[in-house]
């Protein structure tokens, strides 16, 4: 299976509605991001790669990975998990209060910042809403 195209298509479909607010993207060095130039161009955003073995450069992502692993083991393939279980985990994670200003949930923080016209604060401080 070609994860390069799946990654490209998924990133574009999820982030395209927010192109006015997506300024940069930072990922690991996985081969699934080999179409990074096309993604950056389509979203008009800078695309950066974290240094190898420097997970702190993607802290929000690493934190969310840990939270996801509370629902699904690291070795578990998501393709065999029924969609209703993935949706339930996503909903719980998006509506769990965080240590962000005011203990907002990801959903509240992101939507409040969209209303204010400045979602980059929510994306930076509170992580974007998790979506599969």
mmCIF file with all atom_site columns, C-alpha atoms in Angstrom:
data_model
loop_
_atom_site.group_PDB
_atom_site.id
_atom_site.type_symbol
_atom_site.label_atom_id
_atom_site.label_alt_id
_atom_site.label_comp_id
_atom_site.label_asym_id
_atom_site.label_entity_id
_atom_site.label_seq_id
_atom_site.pdbx_PDB_ins_code
_atom_site.Cartn_x
_atom_site.Cartn_y
_atom_site.Cartn_z
_atom_site.occupancy
_atom_site.B_iso_or_equiv
_atom_site.pdbx_formal_charge
_atom_site.auth_seq_id
_atom_site.auth_comp_id
_atom_site.auth_asym_id
_atom_site.auth_atom_id
_atom_site.pdbx_PDB_model_num
ATOM 1   C CA . UNK A 1 1   ? 0.000   0.000  0.000  1.00 0.00 ? 1   UNK A CA 1
ATOM 2   C CA . UNK A 1 2   ? 1.298   3.450  -0.910 1.00 0.00 ? 2   UNK A CA 1
ATOM 3   C CA . UNK A 1 3   ? 1.136   5.494  2.289  1.00 0.00 ? 3   UNK A CA 1
ATOM 4   C CA . UNK A 1 4   ? 2.700   8.481  0.550  1.00 0.00 ? 4   UNK A CA 1
ATOM 5   C CA . UNK A 1 5   ? -0.487  9.225  -1.396 1.00 0.00 ? 5   UNK A CA 1
ATOM 6   C CA . UNK A 1 6   ? -2.738  8.415  1.558  1.00 0.00 ? 6   UNK A CA 1
ATOM 7   C CA . UNK A 1 7   ? -0.753  10.779 3.792  1.00 0.00 ? 7   UNK A CA 1
ATOM 8   C CA . UNK A 1 8   ? -0.804  13.530 1.164  1.00 0.00 ? 8   UNK A CA 1
ATOM 9   C CA . UNK A 1 9   ? -4.545  13.192 0.496  1.00 0.00 ? 9   UNK A CA 1
ATOM 10  C CA . UNK A 1 10  ? -5.443  13.009 4.195  1.00 0.00 ? 10  UNK A CA 1
ATOM 11  C CA . UNK A 1 11  ? -3.337  16.018 5.177  1.00 0.00 ? 11  UNK A CA 1
ATOM 12  C CA . UNK A 1 12  ? -4.778  18.100 2.344  1.00 0.00 ? 12  UNK A CA 1
ATOM 13  C CA . UNK A 1 13  ? -8.387  17.135 3.101  1.00 0.00 ? 13  UNK A CA 1
ATOM 14  C CA . UNK A 1 14  ? -8.021  17.847 6.834  1.00 0.00 ? 14  UNK A CA 1
ATOM 15  C CA . UNK A 1 15  ? -6.006  21.070 6.599  1.00 0.00 ? 15  UNK A CA 1
ATOM 16  C CA . UNK A 1 16  ? -7.357  22.663 3.393  1.00 0.00 ? 16  UNK A CA 1
ATOM 17  C CA . UNK A 1 17  ? -10.335 24.298 5.201  1.00 0.00 ? 17  UNK A CA 1
ATOM 18  C CA . UNK A 1 18  ? -7.810  26.036 7.473  1.00 0.00 ? 18  UNK A CA 1
ATOM 19  C CA . UNK A 1 19  ? -5.237  27.185 4.892  1.00 0.00 ? 19  UNK A CA 1
ATOM 20  C CA . UNK A 1 20  ? -5.483  30.779 6.141  1.00 0.00 ? 20  UNK A CA 1
ATOM 21  C CA . UNK A 1 21  ? -4.312  29.527 9.535  1.00 0.00 ? 21  UNK A CA 1
ATOM 22  C CA . UNK A 1 22  ? -1.843  26.759 8.672  1.00 0.00 ? 22  UNK A CA 1
ATOM 23  C CA . UNK A 1 23  ? 1.530   28.467 8.457  1.00 0.00 ? 23  UNK A CA 1
ATOM 24  C CA . UNK A 1 24  ? 3.946   25.612 9.152  1.00 0.00 ? 24  UNK A CA 1
ATOM 25  C CA . UNK A 1 25  ? 3.897   21.827 9.458  1.00 0.00 ? 25  UNK A CA 1
ATOM 26  C CA . UNK A 1 26  ? 6.560   19.834 11.318 1.00 0.00 ? 26  UNK A CA 1
ATOM 27  C CA . UNK A 1 27  ? 6.776   16.065 10.921 1.00 0.00 ? 27  UNK A CA 1
ATOM 28  C CA . UNK A 1 28  ? 9.174   13.247 11.550 1.00 0.00 ? 28  UNK A CA 1
ATOM 29  C CA . UNK A 1 29  ? 11.374  11.926 8.749  1.00 0.00 ? 29  UNK A CA 1
ATOM 30  C CA . UNK A 1 30  ? 9.086   9.092  7.678  1.00 0.00 ? 30  UNK A CA 1
ATOM 31  C CA . UNK A 1 31  ? 8.905   8.182  4.005  1.00 0.00 ? 31  UNK A CA 1
ATOM 32  C CA . UNK A 1 32  ? 5.147   8.777  4.094  1.00 0.00 ? 32  UNK A CA 1
ATOM 33  C CA . UNK A 1 33  ? 5.993   12.502 3.941  1.00 0.00 ? 33  UNK A CA 1
ATOM 34  C CA . UNK A 1 34  ? 7.947   12.234 0.676  1.00 0.00 ? 34  UNK A CA 1
ATOM 35  C CA . UNK A 1 35  ? 5.309   14.435 -1.008 1.00 0.00 ? 35  UNK A CA 1
ATOM 36  C CA . UNK A 1 36  ? 6.040   17.237 1.463  1.00 0.00 ? 36  UNK A CA 1
ATOM 37  C CA . UNK A 1 37  ? 6.743   19.750 -1.296 1.00 0.00 ? 37  UNK A CA 1
ATOM 38  C CA . UNK A 1 38  ? 3.307   19.218 -2.855 1.00 0.00 ? 38  UNK A CA 1
ATOM 39  C CA . UNK A 1 39  ? 1.623   19.419 0.550  1.00 0.00 ? 39  UNK A CA 1
ATOM 40  C CA . UNK A 1 40  ? 3.448   22.657 1.397  1.00 0.00 ? 40  UNK A CA 1
ATOM 41  C CA . UNK A 1 41  ? 2.537   24.152 -1.972 1.00 0.00 ? 41  UNK A CA 1
ATOM 42  C CA . UNK A 1 42  ? -1.150  23.159 -1.789 1.00 0.00 ? 42  UNK A CA 1
ATOM 43  C CA . UNK A 1 43  ? -1.478  24.555 1.748  1.00 0.00 ? 43  UNK A CA 1
ATOM 44  C CA . UNK A 1 44  ? 0.862   27.514 1.156  1.00 0.00 ? 44  UNK A CA 1
ATOM 45  C CA . UNK A 1 45  ? 2.707   26.524 4.331  1.00 0.00 ? 45  UNK A CA 1
ATOM 46  C CA . UNK A 1 46  ? 6.289   25.900 5.384  1.00 0.00 ? 46  UNK A CA 1
ATOM 47  C CA . UNK A 1 47  ? 7.128   22.215 5.832  1.00 0.00 ? 47  UNK A CA 1
ATOM 48  C CA . UNK A 1 48  ? 9.820   21.208 8.321  1.00 0.00 ? 48  UNK A CA 1
ATOM 49  C CA . UNK A 1 49  ? 11.287  17.938 9.488  1.00 0.00 ? 49  UNK A CA 1
ATOM 50  C CA . UNK A 1 50  ? 12.313  17.301 13.075 1.00 0.00 ? 50  UNK A CA 1
ATOM 51  C CA . UNK A 1 51  ? 15.857  16.116 13.620 1.00 0.00 ? 51  UNK A CA 1
ATOM 52  C CA . UNK A 1 52  ? 16.172  12.331 14.037 1.00 0.00 ? 52  UNK A CA 1
ATOM 53  C CA . UNK A 1 53  ? 15.682  11.211 17.651 1.00 0.00 ? 53  UNK A CA 1
ATOM 54  C CA . UNK A 1 54  ? 14.527  14.711 18.671 1.00 0.00 ? 54  UNK A CA 1
ATOM 55  C CA . UNK A 1 55  ? 10.935  14.029 19.669 1.00 0.00 ? 55  UNK A CA 1
ATOM 56  C CA . UNK A 1 56  ? 10.813  17.259 21.719 1.00 0.00 ? 56  UNK A CA 1
ATOM 57  C CA . UNK A 1 57  ? 10.734  19.147 18.413 1.00 0.00 ? 57  UNK A CA 1
ATOM 58  C CA . UNK A 1 58  ? 7.258   17.683 17.882 1.00 0.00 ? 58  UNK A CA 1
ATOM 59  C CA . UNK A 1 59  ? 6.033   17.839 21.464 1.00 0.00 ? 59  UNK A CA 1
ATOM 60  C CA . UNK A 1 60  ? 2.323   18.279 20.719 1.00 0.00 ? 60  UNK A CA 1
ATOM 61  C CA . UNK A 1 61  ? 2.408   15.302 18.375 1.00 0.00 ? 61  UNK A CA 1
ATOM 62  C CA . UNK A 1 62  ? 4.268   13.094 20.845 1.00 0.00 ? 62  UNK A CA 1
ATOM 63  C CA . UNK A 1 63  ? 1.833   14.061 23.608 1.00 0.00 ? 63  UNK A CA 1
ATOM 64  C CA . UNK A 1 64  ? -1.152  13.149 21.423 1.00 0.00 ? 64  UNK A CA 1
ATOM 65  C CA . UNK A 1 65  ? 0.465   9.846  20.451 1.00 0.00 ? 65  UNK A CA 1
ATOM 66  C CA . UNK A 1 66  ? 0.699   8.980  24.144 1.00 0.00 ? 66  UNK A CA 1
ATOM 67  C CA . UNK A 1 67  ? -2.974  9.825  24.649 1.00 0.00 ? 67  UNK A CA 1
ATOM 68  C CA . UNK A 1 68  ? -4.004  7.749  21.628 1.00 0.00 ? 68  UNK A CA 1
ATOM 69  C CA . UNK A 1 69  ? -2.070  4.788  23.035 1.00 0.00 ? 69  UNK A CA 1
ATOM 70  C CA . UNK A 1 70  ? -4.410  4.836  26.048 1.00 0.00 ? 70  UNK A CA 1
ATOM 71  C CA . UNK A 1 71  ? -7.060  3.573  23.612 1.00 0.00 ? 71  UNK A CA 1
ATOM 72  C CA . UNK A 1 72  ? -5.036  1.573  21.103 1.00 0.00 ? 72  UNK A CA 1
ATOM 73  C CA . UNK A 1 73  ? -1.770  -0.269 21.694 1.00 0.00 ? 73  UNK A CA 1
ATOM 74  C CA . UNK A 1 74  ? 1.278   0.937  19.792 1.00 0.00 ? 74  UNK A CA 1
ATOM 75  C CA . UNK A 1 75  ? 1.517   -2.335 17.862 1.00 0.00 ? 75  UNK A CA 1
ATOM 76  C CA . UNK A 1 76  ? -2.186  -2.423 16.948 1.00 0.00 ? 76  UNK A CA 1
ATOM 77  C CA . UNK A 1 77  ? -3.160  -1.792 13.328 1.00 0.00 ? 77  UNK A CA 1
ATOM 78  C CA . UNK A 1 78  ? -5.950  0.779  13.114 1.00 0.00 ? 78  UNK A CA 1
ATOM 79  C CA . UNK A 1 79  ? -7.278  -0.769 9.911  1.00 0.00 ? 79  UNK A CA 1
ATOM 80  C CA . UNK A 1 80  ? -8.840  -3.623 11.909 1.00 0.00 ? 80  UNK A CA 1
ATOM 81  C CA . UNK A 1 81  ? -10.534 -1.387 14.489 1.00 0.00 ? 81  UNK A CA 1
ATOM 82  C CA . UNK A 1 82  ? -14.210 -0.615 13.818 1.00 0.00 ? 82  UNK A CA 1
ATOM 83  C CA . UNK A 1 83  ? -14.825 3.019  12.886 1.00 0.00 ? 83  UNK A CA 1
ATOM 84  C CA . UNK A 1 84  ? -17.161 3.502  15.889 1.00 0.00 ? 84  UNK A CA 1
ATOM 85  C CA . UNK A 1 85  ? -14.268 2.774  18.307 1.00 0.00 ? 85  UNK A CA 1
ATOM 86  C CA . UNK A 1 86  ? -11.966 5.221  16.529 1.00 0.00 ? 86  UNK A CA 1
ATOM 87  C CA . UNK A 1 87  ? -14.701 7.880  16.545 1.00 0.00 ? 87  UNK A CA 1
ATOM 88  C CA . UNK A 1 88  ? -15.316 7.320  20.275 1.00 0.00 ? 88  UNK A CA 1
ATOM 89  C CA . UNK A 1 89  ? -11.589 7.725  21.089 1.00 0.00 ? 89  UNK A CA 1
ATOM 90  C CA . UNK A 1 90  ? -11.403 10.852 18.911 1.00 0.00 ? 90  UNK A CA 1
ATOM 91  C CA . UNK A 1 91  ? -14.449 12.375 20.619 1.00 0.00 ? 91  UNK A CA 1
ATOM 92  C CA . UNK A 1 92  ? -13.105 11.625 24.100 1.00 0.00 ? 92  UNK A CA 1
ATOM 93  C CA . UNK A 1 93  ? -9.701  13.125 23.275 1.00 0.00 ? 93  UNK A CA 1
ATOM 94  C CA . UNK A 1 94  ? -11.191 16.243 21.667 1.00 0.00 ? 94  UNK A CA 1
ATOM 95  C CA . UNK A 1 95  ? -13.459 16.910 24.662 1.00 0.00 ? 95  UNK A CA 1
ATOM 96  C CA . UNK A 1 96  ? -11.014 16.133 27.496 1.00 0.00 ? 96  UNK A CA 1
ATOM 97  C CA . UNK A 1 97  ? -9.931  19.276 29.420 1.00 0.00 ? 97  UNK A CA 1
ATOM 98  C CA . UNK A 1 98  ? -6.251  20.172 28.952 1.00 0.00 ? 98  UNK A CA 1
ATOM 99  C CA . UNK A 1 99  ? -3.703  22.183 30.851 1.00 0.00 ? 99  UNK A CA 1
ATOM 100 C CA . UNK A 1 100 ? -4.269  25.031 28.441 1.00 0.00 ? 100 UNK A CA 1
ATOM 101 C CA . UNK A 1 101 ? -5.400  28.453 29.587 1.00 0.00 ? 101 UNK A CA 1
ATOM 102 C CA . UNK A 1 102 ? -8.760  27.966 31.273 1.00 0.00 ? 102 UNK A CA 1
ATOM 103 C CA . UNK A 1 103 ? -8.551  24.154 31.054 1.00 0.00 ? 103 UNK A CA 1
ATOM 104 C CA . UNK A 1 104 ? -10.259 24.203 27.675 1.00 0.00 ? 104 UNK A CA 1
ATOM 105 C CA . UNK A 1 105 ? -10.827 21.064 25.699 1.00 0.00 ? 105 UNK A CA 1
ATOM 106 C CA . UNK A 1 106 ? -9.122  20.815 22.320 1.00 0.00 ? 106 UNK A CA 1
ATOM 107 C CA . UNK A 1 107 ? -12.500 21.325 20.683 1.00 0.00 ? 107 UNK A CA 1
ATOM 108 C CA . UNK A 1 108 ? -13.292 24.456 22.724 1.00 0.00 ? 108 UNK A CA 1
ATOM 109 C CA . UNK A 1 109 ? -9.842  25.948 22.335 1.00 0.00 ? 109 UNK A CA 1
ATOM 110 C CA . UNK A 1 110 ? -9.704  25.420 18.597 1.00 0.00 ? 110 UNK A CA 1
ATOM 111 C CA . UNK A 1 111 ? -13.229 26.737 17.968 1.00 0.00 ? 111 UNK A CA 1
ATOM 112 C CA . UNK A 1 112 ? -12.734 29.765 20.243 1.00 0.00 ? 112 UNK A CA 1
ATOM 113 C CA . UNK A 1 113 ? -9.542  30.697 18.429 1.00 0.00 ? 113 UNK A CA 1
ATOM 114 C CA . UNK A 1 114 ? -11.248 30.278 15.045 1.00 0.00 ? 114 UNK A CA 1
ATOM 115 C CA . UNK A 1 115 ? -13.947 32.717 16.188 1.00 0.00 ? 115 UNK A CA 1
ATOM 116 C CA . UNK A 1 116 ? -11.223 35.159 17.267 1.00 0.00 ? 116 UNK A CA 1
ATOM 117 C CA . UNK A 1 117 ? -9.493  34.739 13.921 1.00 0.00 ? 117 UNK A CA 1
ATOM 118 C CA . UNK A 1 118 ? -6.310  33.377 15.502 1.00 0.00 ? 118 UNK A CA 1
ATOM 119 C CA . UNK A 1 119 ? -6.336  29.563 15.643 1.00 0.00 ? 119 UNK A CA 1
ATOM 120 C CA . UNK A 1 120 ? -2.548  29.402 15.577 1.00 0.00 ? 120 UNK A CA 1
ATOM 121 C CA . UNK A 1 121 ? -2.619  29.958 19.348 1.00 0.00 ? 121 UNK A CA 1
ATOM 122 C CA . UNK A 1 122 ? -4.913  26.944 19.844 1.00 0.00 ? 122 UNK A CA 1
ATOM 123 C CA . UNK A 1 123 ? -2.848  24.825 17.498 1.00 0.00 ? 123 UNK A CA 1
ATOM 124 C CA . UNK A 1 124 ? 0.381   25.759 19.235 1.00 0.00 ? 124 UNK A CA 1
ATOM 125 C CA . UNK A 1 125 ? -0.734  25.754 22.870 1.00 0.00 ? 125 UNK A CA 1
ATOM 126 C CA . UNK A 1 126 ? -3.480  23.144 22.943 1.00 0.00 ? 126 UNK A CA 1
ATOM 127 C CA . UNK A 1 127 ? -2.721  20.821 20.002 1.00 0.00 ? 127 UNK A CA 1
ATOM 128 C CA . UNK A 1 128 ? -5.097  20.614 17.049 1.00 0.00 ? 128 UNK A CA 1
ATOM 129 C CA . UNK A 1 129 ? -8.139  18.386 17.419 1.00 0.00 ? 129 UNK A CA 1
ATOM 130 C CA . UNK A 1 130 ? -7.146  14.772 16.854 1.00 0.00 ? 130 UNK A CA 1
ATOM 131 C CA . UNK A 1 131 ? -8.565  13.245 13.710 1.00 0.00 ? 131 UNK A CA 1
ATOM 132 C CA . UNK A 1 132 ? -8.057  9.972  11.892 1.00 0.00 ? 132 UNK A CA 1
#
